[in-house]
Amino acid sequence: MNKYSLSIFSFKFVFLVKAFIMFAAIVLFCFYIVMPQYSGSYNASLVDKVMRLESIEGPKIVLIGNSNVSFGINSEKIEDAFDMPVINMGLHGGLGNAFHEEMCRINVQEGDIYIICHSSFADDDTISDKVLAWNTIENHIELWKILRSKDIISMVKSYPTYFKKCLELFSTGNGNRLSEGCYSRDAFNEYGDVSIDRISSIYTFEKAVTPPEIGKATIDRINKLNNWLEKRGATLLIAGYPIGDGELTVPEEEFVKVQNELSKELVCPFISDYRDYMFDYSMFYNTDLHLTTFGAELRTEQLIEDLKIWGL
């Protein structure tokens, strides 16, 4: 190797080393200095939920769904009823059904029972709000396994928007603060339930309450998930979600029609009757899916009854 070639080699080597150092510095800055910025938020509770989910050895009951689950279940009561550990994985609906369902794949063990409580079965098989998903998983690598390979491109595209928000919080010193009230990481108990007392309703129903929609993409995905779980000795069930019962609610027959269709299309058991999950409007706390504390007790009692009738 002549001096010229050696000089070119040395230049390229030094350039690559500098490029690597710069890249490492950027990664360090982005993922370990600026991130995370939402560690006190409602969605940050997923860190604690997954930690509990992974810590349980042996059969367990895992509740899956949007915030109708986090705001509508007393997990301790279910645990006492069946003498099985319970974890409430309910989280923000903006993440989408597909995101929630992926939690069924964490620490699966023989004898596990997964209960999906969707309020809709007509999603487009994507993460609904990618920036919200970033706010949820941040730099918690242990949560990234929730993402499917098909989610990666859209998540990468949404990262700059999320990172910009992080930079704003980082620069102003407003990041990682605990949110207030029921939308805080501290609002959840050890089981994953929102445990802050919700004494009375502060919500007014103003639009029609209709049955959940059904779409092929959602049905196909749940059926595939059921088959995947069955191979591992676990069971997937579909249960009801809280439905406001009042003057704006369509006739019960409309809900019965939908549940019959779901029972026909899904290969896993649909264990509920939607009519049993219709609660007076006064049982809803601050949205049409969030129950008051008393409403959550009623819904939990109904779910326990459904599980007993099913055979648990």
XYZ file of C-alpha atoms in Angstrom, residues 42 56 63 83 89 116 149 160 210 234 270 272 294 296:
14
model
C -51.726 8.316 32.179
C -46.591 -13.256 37.300
C -57.968 -7.731 30.798
C -58.059 -17.099 43.082
C -53.986 -3.712 30.702
C -60.889 -8.539 25.306
C -43.262 -5.213 12.164
C -40.032 13.707 14.594
C -75.183 2.704 19.225
C -54.010 -19.970 26.780
C -68.261 -14.282 23.341
C -71.441 -11.624 27.594
C -69.947 2.355 41.785
C -67.175 -0.118 37.901
